PDB file of C-alpha atoms in Angstrom:
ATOM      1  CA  UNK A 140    -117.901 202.577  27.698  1.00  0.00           C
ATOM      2  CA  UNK A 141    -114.992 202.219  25.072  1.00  0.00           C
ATOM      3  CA  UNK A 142    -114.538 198.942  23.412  1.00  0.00           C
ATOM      4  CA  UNK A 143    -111.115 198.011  24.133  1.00  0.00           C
ATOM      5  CA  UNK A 144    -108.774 196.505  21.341  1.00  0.00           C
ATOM      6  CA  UNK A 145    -105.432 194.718  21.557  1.00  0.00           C
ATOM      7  CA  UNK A 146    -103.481 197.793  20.105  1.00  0.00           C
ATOM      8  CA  UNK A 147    -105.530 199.805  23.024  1.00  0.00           C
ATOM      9  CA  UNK A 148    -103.259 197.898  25.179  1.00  0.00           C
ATOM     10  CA  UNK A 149     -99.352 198.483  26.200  1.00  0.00           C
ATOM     11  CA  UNK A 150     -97.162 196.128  26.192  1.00  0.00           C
ATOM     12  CA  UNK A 151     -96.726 197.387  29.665  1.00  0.00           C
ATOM     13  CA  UNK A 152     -99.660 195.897  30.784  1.00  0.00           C
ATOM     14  CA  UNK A 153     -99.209 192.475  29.388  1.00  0.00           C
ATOM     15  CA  UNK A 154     -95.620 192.641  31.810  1.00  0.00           C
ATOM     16  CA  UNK A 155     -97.828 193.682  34.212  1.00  0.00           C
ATOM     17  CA  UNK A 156    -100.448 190.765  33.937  1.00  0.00           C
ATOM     18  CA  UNK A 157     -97.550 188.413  33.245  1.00  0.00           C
ATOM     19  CA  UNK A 158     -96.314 188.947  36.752  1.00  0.00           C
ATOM     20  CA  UNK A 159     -99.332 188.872  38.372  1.00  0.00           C
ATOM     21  CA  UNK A 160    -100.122 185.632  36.921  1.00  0.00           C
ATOM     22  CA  UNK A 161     -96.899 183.908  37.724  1.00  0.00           C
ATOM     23  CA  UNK A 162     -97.389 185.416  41.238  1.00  0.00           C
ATOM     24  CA  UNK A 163     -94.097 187.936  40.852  1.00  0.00           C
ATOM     25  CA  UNK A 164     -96.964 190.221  42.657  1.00  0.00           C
ATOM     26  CA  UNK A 165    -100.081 189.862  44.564  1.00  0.00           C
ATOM     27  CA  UNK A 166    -103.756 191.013  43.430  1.00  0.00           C
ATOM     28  CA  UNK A 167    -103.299 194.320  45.534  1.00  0.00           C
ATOM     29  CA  UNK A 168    -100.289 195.121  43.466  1.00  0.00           C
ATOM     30  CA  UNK A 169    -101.696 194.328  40.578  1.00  0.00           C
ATOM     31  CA  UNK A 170    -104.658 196.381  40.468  1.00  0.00           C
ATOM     32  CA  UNK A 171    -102.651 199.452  42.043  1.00  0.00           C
ATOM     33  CA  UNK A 172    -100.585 199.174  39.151  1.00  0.00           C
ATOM     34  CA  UNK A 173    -102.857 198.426  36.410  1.00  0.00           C
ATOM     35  CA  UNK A 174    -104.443 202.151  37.878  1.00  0.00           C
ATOM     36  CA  UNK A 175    -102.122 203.596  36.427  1.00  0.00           C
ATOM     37  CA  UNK A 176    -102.920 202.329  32.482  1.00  0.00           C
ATOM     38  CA  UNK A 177    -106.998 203.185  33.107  1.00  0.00           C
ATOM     39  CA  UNK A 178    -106.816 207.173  31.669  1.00  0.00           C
ATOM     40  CA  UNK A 179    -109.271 209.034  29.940  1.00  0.00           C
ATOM     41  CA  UNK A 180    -111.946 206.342  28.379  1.00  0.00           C
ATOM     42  CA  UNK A 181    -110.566 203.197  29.681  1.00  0.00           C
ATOM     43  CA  UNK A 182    -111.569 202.790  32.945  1.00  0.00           C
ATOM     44  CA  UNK A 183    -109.822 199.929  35.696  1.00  0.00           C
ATOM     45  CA  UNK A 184    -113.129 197.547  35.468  1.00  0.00           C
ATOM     46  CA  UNK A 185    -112.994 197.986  31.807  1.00  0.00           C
ATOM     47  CA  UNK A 186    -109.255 197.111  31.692  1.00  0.00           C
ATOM     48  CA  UNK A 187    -109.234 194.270  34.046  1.00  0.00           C
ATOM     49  CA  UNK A 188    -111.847 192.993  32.170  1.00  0.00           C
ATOM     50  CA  UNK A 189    -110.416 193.124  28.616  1.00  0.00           C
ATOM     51  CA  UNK A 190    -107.003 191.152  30.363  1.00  0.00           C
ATOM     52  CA  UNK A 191    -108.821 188.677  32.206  1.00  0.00           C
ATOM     53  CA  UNK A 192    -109.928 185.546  30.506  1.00  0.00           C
ATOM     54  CA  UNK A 193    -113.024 184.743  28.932  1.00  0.00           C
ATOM     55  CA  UNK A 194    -113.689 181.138  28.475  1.00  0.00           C
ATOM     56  CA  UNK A 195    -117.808 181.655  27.950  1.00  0.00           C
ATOM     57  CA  UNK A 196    -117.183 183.100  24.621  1.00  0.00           C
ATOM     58  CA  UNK A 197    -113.568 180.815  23.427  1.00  0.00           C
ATOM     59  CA  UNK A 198    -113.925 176.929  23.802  1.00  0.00           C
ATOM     60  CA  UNK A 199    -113.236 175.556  19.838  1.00  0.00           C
ATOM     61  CA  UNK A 200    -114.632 172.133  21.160  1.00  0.00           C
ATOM     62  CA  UNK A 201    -117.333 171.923  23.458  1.00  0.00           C
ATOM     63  CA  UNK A 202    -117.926 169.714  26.204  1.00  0.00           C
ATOM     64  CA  UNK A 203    -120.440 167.849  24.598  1.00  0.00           C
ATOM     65  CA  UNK A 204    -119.126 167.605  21.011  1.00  0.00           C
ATOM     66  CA  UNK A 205    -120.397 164.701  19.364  1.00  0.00           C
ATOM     67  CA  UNK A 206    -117.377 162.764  18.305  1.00  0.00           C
ATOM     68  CA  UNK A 207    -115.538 162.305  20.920  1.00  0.00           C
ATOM     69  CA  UNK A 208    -115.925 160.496  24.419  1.00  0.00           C
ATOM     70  CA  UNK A 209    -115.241 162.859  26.829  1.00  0.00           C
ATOM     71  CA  UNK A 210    -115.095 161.212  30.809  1.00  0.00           C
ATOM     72  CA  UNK A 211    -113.271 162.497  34.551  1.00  0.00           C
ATOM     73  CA  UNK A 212    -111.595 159.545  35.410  1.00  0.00           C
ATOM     74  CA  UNK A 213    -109.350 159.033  38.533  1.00  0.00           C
ATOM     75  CA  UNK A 214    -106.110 157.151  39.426  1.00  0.00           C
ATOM     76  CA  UNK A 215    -103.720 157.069  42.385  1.00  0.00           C
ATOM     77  CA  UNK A 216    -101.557 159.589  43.322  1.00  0.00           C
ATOM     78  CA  UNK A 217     -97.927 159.062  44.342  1.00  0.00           C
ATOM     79  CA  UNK A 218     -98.800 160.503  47.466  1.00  0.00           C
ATOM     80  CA  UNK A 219    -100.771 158.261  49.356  1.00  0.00           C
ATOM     81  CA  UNK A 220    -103.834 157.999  49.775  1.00  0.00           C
ATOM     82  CA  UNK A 221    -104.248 160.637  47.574  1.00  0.00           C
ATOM     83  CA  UNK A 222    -106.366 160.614  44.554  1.00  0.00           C
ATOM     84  CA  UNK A 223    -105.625 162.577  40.771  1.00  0.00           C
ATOM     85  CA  UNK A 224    -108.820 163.558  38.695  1.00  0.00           C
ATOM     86  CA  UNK A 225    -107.701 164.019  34.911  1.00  0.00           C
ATOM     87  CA  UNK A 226    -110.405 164.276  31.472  1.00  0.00           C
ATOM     88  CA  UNK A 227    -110.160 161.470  29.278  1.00  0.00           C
ATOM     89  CA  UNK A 228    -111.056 162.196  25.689  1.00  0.00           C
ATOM     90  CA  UNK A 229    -110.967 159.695  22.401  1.00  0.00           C
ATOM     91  CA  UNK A 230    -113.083 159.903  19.308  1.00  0.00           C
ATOM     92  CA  UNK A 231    -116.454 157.625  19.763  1.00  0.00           C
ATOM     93  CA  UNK A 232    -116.439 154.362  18.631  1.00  0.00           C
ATOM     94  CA  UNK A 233    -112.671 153.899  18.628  1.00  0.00           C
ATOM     95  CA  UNK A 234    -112.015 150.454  17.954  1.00  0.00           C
ATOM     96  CA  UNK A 235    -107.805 150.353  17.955  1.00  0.00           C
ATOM     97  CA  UNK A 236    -105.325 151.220  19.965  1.00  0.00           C
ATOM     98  CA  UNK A 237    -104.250 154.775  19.588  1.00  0.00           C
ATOM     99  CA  UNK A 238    -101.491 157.229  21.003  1.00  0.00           C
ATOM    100  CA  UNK A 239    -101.934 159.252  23.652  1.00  0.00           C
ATOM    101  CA  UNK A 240    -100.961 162.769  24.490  1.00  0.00           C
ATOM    102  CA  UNK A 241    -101.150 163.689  28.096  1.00  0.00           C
ATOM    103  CA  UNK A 242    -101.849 167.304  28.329  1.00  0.00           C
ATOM    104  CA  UNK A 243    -100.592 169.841  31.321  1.00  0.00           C
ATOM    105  CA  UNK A 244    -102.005 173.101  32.402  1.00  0.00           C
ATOM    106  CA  UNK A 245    -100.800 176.494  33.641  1.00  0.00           C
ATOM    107  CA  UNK A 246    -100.307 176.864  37.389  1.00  0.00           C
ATOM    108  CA  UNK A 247    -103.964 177.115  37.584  1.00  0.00           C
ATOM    109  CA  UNK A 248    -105.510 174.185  36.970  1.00  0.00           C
ATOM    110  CA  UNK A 249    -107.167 172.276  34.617  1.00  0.00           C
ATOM    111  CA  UNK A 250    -109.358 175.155  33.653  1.00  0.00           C
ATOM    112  CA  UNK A 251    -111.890 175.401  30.672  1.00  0.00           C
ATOM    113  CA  UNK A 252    -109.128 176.420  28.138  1.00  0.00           C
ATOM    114  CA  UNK A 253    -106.808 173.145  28.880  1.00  0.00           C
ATOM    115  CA  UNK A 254    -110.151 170.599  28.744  1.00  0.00           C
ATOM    116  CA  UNK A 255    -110.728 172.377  25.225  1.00  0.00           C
ATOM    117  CA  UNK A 256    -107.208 171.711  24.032  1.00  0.00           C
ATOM    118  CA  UNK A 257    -107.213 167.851  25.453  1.00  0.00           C
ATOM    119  CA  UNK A 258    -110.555 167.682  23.310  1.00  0.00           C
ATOM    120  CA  UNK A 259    -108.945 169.432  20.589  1.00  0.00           C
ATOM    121  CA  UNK A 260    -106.189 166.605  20.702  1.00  0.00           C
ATOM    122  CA  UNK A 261    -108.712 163.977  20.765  1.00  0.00           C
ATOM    123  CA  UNK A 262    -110.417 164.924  17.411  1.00  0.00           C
ATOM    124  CA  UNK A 263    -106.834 164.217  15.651  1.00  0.00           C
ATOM    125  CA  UNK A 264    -106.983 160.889  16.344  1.00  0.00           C
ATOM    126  CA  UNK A 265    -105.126 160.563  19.892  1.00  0.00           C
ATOM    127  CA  UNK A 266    -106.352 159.402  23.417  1.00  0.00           C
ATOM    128  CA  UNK A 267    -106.008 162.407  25.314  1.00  0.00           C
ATOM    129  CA  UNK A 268    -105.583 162.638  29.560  1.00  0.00           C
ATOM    130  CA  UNK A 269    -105.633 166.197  30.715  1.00  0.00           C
ATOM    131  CA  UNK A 270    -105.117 165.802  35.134  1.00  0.00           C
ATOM    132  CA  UNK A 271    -105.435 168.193  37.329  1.00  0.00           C
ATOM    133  CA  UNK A 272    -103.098 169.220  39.658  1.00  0.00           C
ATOM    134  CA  UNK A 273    -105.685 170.836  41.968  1.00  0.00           C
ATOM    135  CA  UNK A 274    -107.175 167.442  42.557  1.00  0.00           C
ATOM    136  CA  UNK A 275    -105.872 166.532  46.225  1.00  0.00           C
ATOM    137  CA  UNK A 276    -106.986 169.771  47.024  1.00  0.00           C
ATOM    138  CA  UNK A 277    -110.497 169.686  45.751  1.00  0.00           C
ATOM    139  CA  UNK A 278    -109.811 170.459  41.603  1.00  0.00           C
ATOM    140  CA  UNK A 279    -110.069 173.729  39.692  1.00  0.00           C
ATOM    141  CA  UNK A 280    -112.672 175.801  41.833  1.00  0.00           C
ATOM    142  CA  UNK A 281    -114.270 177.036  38.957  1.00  0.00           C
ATOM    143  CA  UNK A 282    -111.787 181.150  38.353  1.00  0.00           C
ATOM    144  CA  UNK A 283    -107.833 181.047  37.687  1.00  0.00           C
ATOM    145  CA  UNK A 284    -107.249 183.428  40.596  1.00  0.00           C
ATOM    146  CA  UNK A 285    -108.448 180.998  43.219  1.00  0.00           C
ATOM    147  CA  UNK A 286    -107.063 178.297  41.423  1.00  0.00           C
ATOM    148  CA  UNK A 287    -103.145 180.024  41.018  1.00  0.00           C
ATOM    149  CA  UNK A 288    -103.357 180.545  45.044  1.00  0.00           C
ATOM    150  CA  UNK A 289    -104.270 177.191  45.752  1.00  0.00           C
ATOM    151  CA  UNK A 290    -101.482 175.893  42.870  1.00  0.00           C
ATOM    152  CA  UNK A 291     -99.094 177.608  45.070  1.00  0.00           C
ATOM    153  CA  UNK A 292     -99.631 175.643  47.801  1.00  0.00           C
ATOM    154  CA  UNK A 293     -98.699 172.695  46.188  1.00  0.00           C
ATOM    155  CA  UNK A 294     -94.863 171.521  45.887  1.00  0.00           C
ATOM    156  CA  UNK A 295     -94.001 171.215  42.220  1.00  0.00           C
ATOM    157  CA  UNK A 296     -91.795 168.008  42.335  1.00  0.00           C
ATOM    158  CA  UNK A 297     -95.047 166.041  43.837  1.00  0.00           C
ATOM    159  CA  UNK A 298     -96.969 168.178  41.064  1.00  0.00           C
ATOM    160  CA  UNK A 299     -94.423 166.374  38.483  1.00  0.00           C
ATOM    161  CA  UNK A 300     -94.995 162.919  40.213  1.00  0.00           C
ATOM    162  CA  UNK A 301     -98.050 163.661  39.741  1.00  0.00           C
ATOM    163  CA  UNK A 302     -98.180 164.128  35.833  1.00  0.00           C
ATOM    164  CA  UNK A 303     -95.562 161.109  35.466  1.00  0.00           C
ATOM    165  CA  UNK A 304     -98.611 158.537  36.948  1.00  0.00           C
ATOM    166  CA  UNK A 305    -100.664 160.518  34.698  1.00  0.00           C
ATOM    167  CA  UNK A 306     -98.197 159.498  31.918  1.00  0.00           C
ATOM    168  CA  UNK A 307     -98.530 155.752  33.325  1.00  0.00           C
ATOM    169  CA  UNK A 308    -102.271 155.163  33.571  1.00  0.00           C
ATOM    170  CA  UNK A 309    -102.441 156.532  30.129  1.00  0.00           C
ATOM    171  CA  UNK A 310     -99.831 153.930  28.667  1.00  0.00           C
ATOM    172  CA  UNK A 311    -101.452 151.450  30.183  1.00  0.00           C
ATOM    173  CA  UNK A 312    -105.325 152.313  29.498  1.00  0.00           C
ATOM    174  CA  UNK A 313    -107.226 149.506  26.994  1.00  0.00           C
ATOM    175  CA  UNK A 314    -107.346 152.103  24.215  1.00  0.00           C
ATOM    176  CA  UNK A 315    -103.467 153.204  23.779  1.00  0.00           C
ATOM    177  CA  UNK A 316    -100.764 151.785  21.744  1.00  0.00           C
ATOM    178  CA  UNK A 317     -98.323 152.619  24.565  1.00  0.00           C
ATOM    179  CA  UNK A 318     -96.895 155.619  22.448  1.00  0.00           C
ATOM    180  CA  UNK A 319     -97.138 158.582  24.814  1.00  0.00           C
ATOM    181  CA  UNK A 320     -96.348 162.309  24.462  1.00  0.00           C
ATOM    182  CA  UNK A 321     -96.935 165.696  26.158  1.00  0.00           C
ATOM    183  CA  UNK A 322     -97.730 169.114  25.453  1.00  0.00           C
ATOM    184  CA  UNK A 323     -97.604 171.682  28.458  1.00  0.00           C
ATOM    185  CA  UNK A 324     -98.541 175.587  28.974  1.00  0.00           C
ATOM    186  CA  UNK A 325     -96.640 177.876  31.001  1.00  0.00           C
ATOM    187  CA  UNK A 326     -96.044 176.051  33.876  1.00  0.00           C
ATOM    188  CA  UNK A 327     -97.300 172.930  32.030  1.00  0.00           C
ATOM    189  CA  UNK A 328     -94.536 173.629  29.519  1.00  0.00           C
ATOM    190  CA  UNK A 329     -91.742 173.245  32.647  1.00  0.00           C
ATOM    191  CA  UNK A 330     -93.915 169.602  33.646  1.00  0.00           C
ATOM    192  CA  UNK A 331     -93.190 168.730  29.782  1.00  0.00           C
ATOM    193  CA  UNK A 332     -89.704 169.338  29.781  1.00  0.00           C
ATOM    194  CA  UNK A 333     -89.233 167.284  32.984  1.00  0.00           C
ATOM    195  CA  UNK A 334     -91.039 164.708  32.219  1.00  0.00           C
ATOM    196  CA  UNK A 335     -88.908 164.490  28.994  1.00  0.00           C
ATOM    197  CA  UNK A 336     -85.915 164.136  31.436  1.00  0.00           C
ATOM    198  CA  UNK A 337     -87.600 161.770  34.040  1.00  0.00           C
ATOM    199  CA  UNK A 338     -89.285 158.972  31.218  1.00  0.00           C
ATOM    200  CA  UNK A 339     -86.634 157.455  28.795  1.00  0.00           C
ATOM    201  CA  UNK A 340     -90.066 155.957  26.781  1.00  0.00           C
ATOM    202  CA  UNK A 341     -91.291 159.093  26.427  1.00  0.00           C
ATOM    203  CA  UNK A 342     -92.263 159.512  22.719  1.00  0.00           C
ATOM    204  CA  UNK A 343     -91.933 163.171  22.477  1.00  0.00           C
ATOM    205  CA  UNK A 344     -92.709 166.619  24.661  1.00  0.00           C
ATOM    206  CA  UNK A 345     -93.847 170.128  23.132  1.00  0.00           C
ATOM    207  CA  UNK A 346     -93.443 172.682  25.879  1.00  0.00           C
ATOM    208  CA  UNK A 347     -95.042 176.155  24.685  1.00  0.00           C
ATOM    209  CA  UNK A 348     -93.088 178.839  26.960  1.00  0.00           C
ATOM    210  CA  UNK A 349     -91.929 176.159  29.452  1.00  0.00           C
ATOM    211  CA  UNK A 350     -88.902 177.071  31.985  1.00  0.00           C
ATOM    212  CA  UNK A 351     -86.039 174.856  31.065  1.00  0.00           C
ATOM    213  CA  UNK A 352     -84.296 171.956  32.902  1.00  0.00           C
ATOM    214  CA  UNK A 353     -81.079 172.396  34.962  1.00  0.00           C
ATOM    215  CA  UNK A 354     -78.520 171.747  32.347  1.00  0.00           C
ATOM    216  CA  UNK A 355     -77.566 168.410  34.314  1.00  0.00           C
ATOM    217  CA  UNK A 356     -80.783 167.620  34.106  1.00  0.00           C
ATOM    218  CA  UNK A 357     -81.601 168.274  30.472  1.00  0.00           C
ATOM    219  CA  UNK A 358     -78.411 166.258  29.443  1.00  0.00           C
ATOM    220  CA  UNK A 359     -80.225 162.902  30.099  1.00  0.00           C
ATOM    221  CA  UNK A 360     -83.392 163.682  28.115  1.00  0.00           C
ATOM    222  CA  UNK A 361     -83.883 161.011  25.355  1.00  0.00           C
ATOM    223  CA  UNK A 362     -87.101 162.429  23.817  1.00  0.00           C
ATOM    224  CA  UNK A 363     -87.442 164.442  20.658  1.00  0.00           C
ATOM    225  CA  UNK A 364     -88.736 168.176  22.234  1.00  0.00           C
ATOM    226  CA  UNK A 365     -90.492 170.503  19.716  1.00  0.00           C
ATOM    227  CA  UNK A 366     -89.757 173.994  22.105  1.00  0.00           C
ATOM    228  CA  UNK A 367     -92.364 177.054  21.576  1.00  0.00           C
ATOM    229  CA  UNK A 368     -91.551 180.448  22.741  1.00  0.00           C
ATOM    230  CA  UNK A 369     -92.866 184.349  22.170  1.00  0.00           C
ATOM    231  CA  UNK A 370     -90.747 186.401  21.382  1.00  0.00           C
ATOM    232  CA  UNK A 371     -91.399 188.998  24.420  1.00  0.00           C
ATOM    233  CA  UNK A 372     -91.534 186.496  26.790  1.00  0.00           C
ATOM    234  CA  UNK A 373     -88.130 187.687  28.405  1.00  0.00           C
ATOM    235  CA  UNK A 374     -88.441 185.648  31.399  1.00  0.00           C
ATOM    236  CA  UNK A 375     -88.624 182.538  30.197  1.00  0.00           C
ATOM    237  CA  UNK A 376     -86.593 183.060  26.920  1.00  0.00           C
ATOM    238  CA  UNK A 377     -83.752 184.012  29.256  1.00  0.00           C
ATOM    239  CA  UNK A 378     -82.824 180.231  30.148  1.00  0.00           C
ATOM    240  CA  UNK A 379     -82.651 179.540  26.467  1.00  0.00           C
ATOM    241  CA  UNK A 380     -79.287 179.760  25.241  1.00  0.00           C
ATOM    242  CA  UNK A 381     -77.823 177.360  28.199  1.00  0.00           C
ATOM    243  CA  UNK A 382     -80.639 174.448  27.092  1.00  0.00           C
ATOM    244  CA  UNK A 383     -79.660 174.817  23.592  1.00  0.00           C
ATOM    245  CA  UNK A 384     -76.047 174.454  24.063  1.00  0.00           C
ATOM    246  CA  UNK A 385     -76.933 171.018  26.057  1.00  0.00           C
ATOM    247  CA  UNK A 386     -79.770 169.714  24.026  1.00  0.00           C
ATOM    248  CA  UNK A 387     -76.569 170.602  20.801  1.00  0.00           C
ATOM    249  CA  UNK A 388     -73.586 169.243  22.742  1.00  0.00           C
ATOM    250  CA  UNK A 389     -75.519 165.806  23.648  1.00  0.00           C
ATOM    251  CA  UNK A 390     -77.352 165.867  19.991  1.00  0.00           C
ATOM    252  CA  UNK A 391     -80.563 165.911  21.306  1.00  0.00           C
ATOM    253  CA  UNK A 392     -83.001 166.198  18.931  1.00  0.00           C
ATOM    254  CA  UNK A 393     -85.083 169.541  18.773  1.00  0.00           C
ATOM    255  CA  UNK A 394     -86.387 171.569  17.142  1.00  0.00           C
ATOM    256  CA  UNK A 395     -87.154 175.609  18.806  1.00  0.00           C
ATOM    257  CA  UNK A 396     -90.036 178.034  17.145  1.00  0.00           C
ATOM    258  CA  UNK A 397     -89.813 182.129  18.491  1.00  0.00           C
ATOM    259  CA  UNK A 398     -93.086 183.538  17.447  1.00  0.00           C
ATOM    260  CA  UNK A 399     -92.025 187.255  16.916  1.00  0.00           C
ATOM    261  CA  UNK A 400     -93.910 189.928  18.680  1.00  0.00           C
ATOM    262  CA  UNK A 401     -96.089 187.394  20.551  1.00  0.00           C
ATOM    263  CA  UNK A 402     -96.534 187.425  24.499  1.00  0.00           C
ATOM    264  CA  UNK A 403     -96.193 184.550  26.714  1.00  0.00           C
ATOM    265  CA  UNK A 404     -99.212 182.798  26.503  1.00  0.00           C
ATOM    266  CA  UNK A 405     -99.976 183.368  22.561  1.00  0.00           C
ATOM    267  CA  UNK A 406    -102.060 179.790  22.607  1.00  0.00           C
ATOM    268  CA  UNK A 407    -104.626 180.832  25.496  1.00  0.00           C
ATOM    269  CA  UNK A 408    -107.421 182.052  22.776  1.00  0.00           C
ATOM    270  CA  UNK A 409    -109.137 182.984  26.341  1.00  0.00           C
ATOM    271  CA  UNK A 410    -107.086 186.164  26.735  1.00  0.00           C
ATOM    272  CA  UNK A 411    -105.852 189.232  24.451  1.00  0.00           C
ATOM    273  CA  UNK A 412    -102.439 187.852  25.016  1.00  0.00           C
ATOM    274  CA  UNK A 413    -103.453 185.427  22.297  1.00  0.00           C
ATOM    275  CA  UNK A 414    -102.425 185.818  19.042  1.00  0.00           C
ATOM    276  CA  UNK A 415    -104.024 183.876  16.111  1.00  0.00           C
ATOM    277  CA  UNK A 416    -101.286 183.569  13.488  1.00  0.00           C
ATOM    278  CA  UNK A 417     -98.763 182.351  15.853  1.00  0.00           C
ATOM    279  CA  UNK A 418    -101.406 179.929  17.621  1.00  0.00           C
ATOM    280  CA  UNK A 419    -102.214 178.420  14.360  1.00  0.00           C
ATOM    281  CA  UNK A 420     -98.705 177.422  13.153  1.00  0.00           C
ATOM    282  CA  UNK A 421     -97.543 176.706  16.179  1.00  0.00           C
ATOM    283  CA  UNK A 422    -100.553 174.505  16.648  1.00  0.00           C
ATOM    284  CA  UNK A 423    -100.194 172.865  13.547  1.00  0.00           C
ATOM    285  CA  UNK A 424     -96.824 172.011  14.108  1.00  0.00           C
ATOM    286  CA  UNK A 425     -96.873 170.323  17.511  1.00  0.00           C
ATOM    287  CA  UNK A 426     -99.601 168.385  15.560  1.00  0.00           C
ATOM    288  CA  UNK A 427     -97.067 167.143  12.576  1.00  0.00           C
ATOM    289  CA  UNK A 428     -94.641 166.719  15.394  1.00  0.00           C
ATOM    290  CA  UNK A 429     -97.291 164.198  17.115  1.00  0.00           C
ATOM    291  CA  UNK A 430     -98.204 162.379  13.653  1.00  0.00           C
ATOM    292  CA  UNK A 431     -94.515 161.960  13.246  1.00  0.00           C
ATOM    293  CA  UNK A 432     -93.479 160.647  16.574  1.00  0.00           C
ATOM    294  CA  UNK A 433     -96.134 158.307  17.490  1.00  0.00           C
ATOM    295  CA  UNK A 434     -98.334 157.339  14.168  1.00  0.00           C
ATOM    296  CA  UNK A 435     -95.823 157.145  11.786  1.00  0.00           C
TER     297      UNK A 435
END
């Protein structure tokens, strides 16, 4: 069987996946299409393969690194009765009060990618809270595909309500300073733009390929934003140019990165989608951004 590479790939077929995993098109779709790409050598199992994650071989931090403290905790929902499941993680043996960075998944769930970024916060010195959306409906059931369909069940504004008491428990917790901040993926990135709009206090938000705020809304955010995109991410680039001119005309500050020929998703070092050099700066940007905003 051929060993596929990135430049095996067409940029077709990242569109393709893109769709499928922002649910433009269902899994029947999908694989009909993505048919059409397996010729000669690369064969459909090979293909879906090579574009699906793979989180066995791509955690930077494991689960049981030795640094850090690494707990599920719980608090309440907005909802009642209902109950949000989020990992905690904060360098052992902390003995000061330390930001925090909440951190926000795709529209997935807190899969094994997002818990390896919250730890990945953790070792620079912040108390991390990754929730999980999933969580009134049983968490992350272990495979994106489940966990997309069940996302979609789920309305976003109570998802956002949601994330906002995750932003309150961690203000509040024994080991933060009450400096707070949020990075977001994909659909996380949209949760980190709102929640820029909905929490005057909040002490920054770094969306990575978020979809942008109604203008009306965007004109009240009070938080500096550091804004990731790729390049080819057409679809969510397209709402750009209207959120600059408001985030300019109401001199909020900002600052915007476009990773050239990147795809949506260039952080997720799970998938080919991911691309190294672009994950890397824009990594170690959102983490001067954080240094600056809440330790400095």
């Amino acid at each position: 069987m051929k060993t596929l590479k990135k430049e095996d790939i067409s940029q077709e077929v990242f569109d393709l996946y893109d769709d499928y995993a922002h649910n433009k098109i269902d899994r029947k779709t999908f694989l009909k299409k993505l048919s059409l790409y397996a010729v000669g050598a690369i064969t459909l199992p090979a293909l879906l393969s090579f574009i699906s994650p793979n989180y066995k071989d791509s955690i930077v931090v494991k689960s049981n690194d030795p640094r850090l403290k690494s707990e599920t905790i719980s608090y309440d929902s907005p909802k009642g009765g209902l109950k949000m499941k989020g990992l905690l993680s904060i360098l052992k043996n902390t003995t000061e009060k330390v930001p925090g960075i909440i951190v926000v998944h795709e529209n997935r769930g807190l899969n094994p990618y997002i818990e390896d970024v919250n730890r990945r916060v953790a070792l620079e010195g912040f108390i991390s809270l990754a929730p999980d959306a999933l969580s009134p409906m049983g968490g992350y059931p272990g495979n994106d595909d489940d966990g997309r369909a069940m996302q979609k069940k789920r309305s976003q504004s109570e998802m956002l309500e949601d994330f906002i008491a995750g932003y309150n428990y961690l203000k509040s917790h024994k080991n933060c300073n009450g400096k707070v901040a949020v990075v977001g993926f994909c659909f996380g990135g949209w949760i980190s733009n709102m929640m820029a709009v909905r929490l005057p206090d909040l002490a920054g938000a770094v969306p990575y390929y978020g979809r942008q705020p109604e203008k009306e809304d965007a004109a009240k955010i009070k938080a500096p934003l550091l804004l990731q995109y790729a390049d080819l991410d057409k679809r969510v680039n397209a709402g750009w140019p209207e959120f600059e001119k408001v985030l300019k005309e109401n001199n909020i500050e900002h600052e915007a990165y476009f990773y050239a020929d990147v795809n949506h998703g260039f952080h997720n070092n799970t998938t080919p989608r991911y691309d190294e050099t672009a994950a890397d700066l824009s990594w170690e940007r959102t983490l001067a951004f954080f240094n600056k905003h809440l330790k400095e």
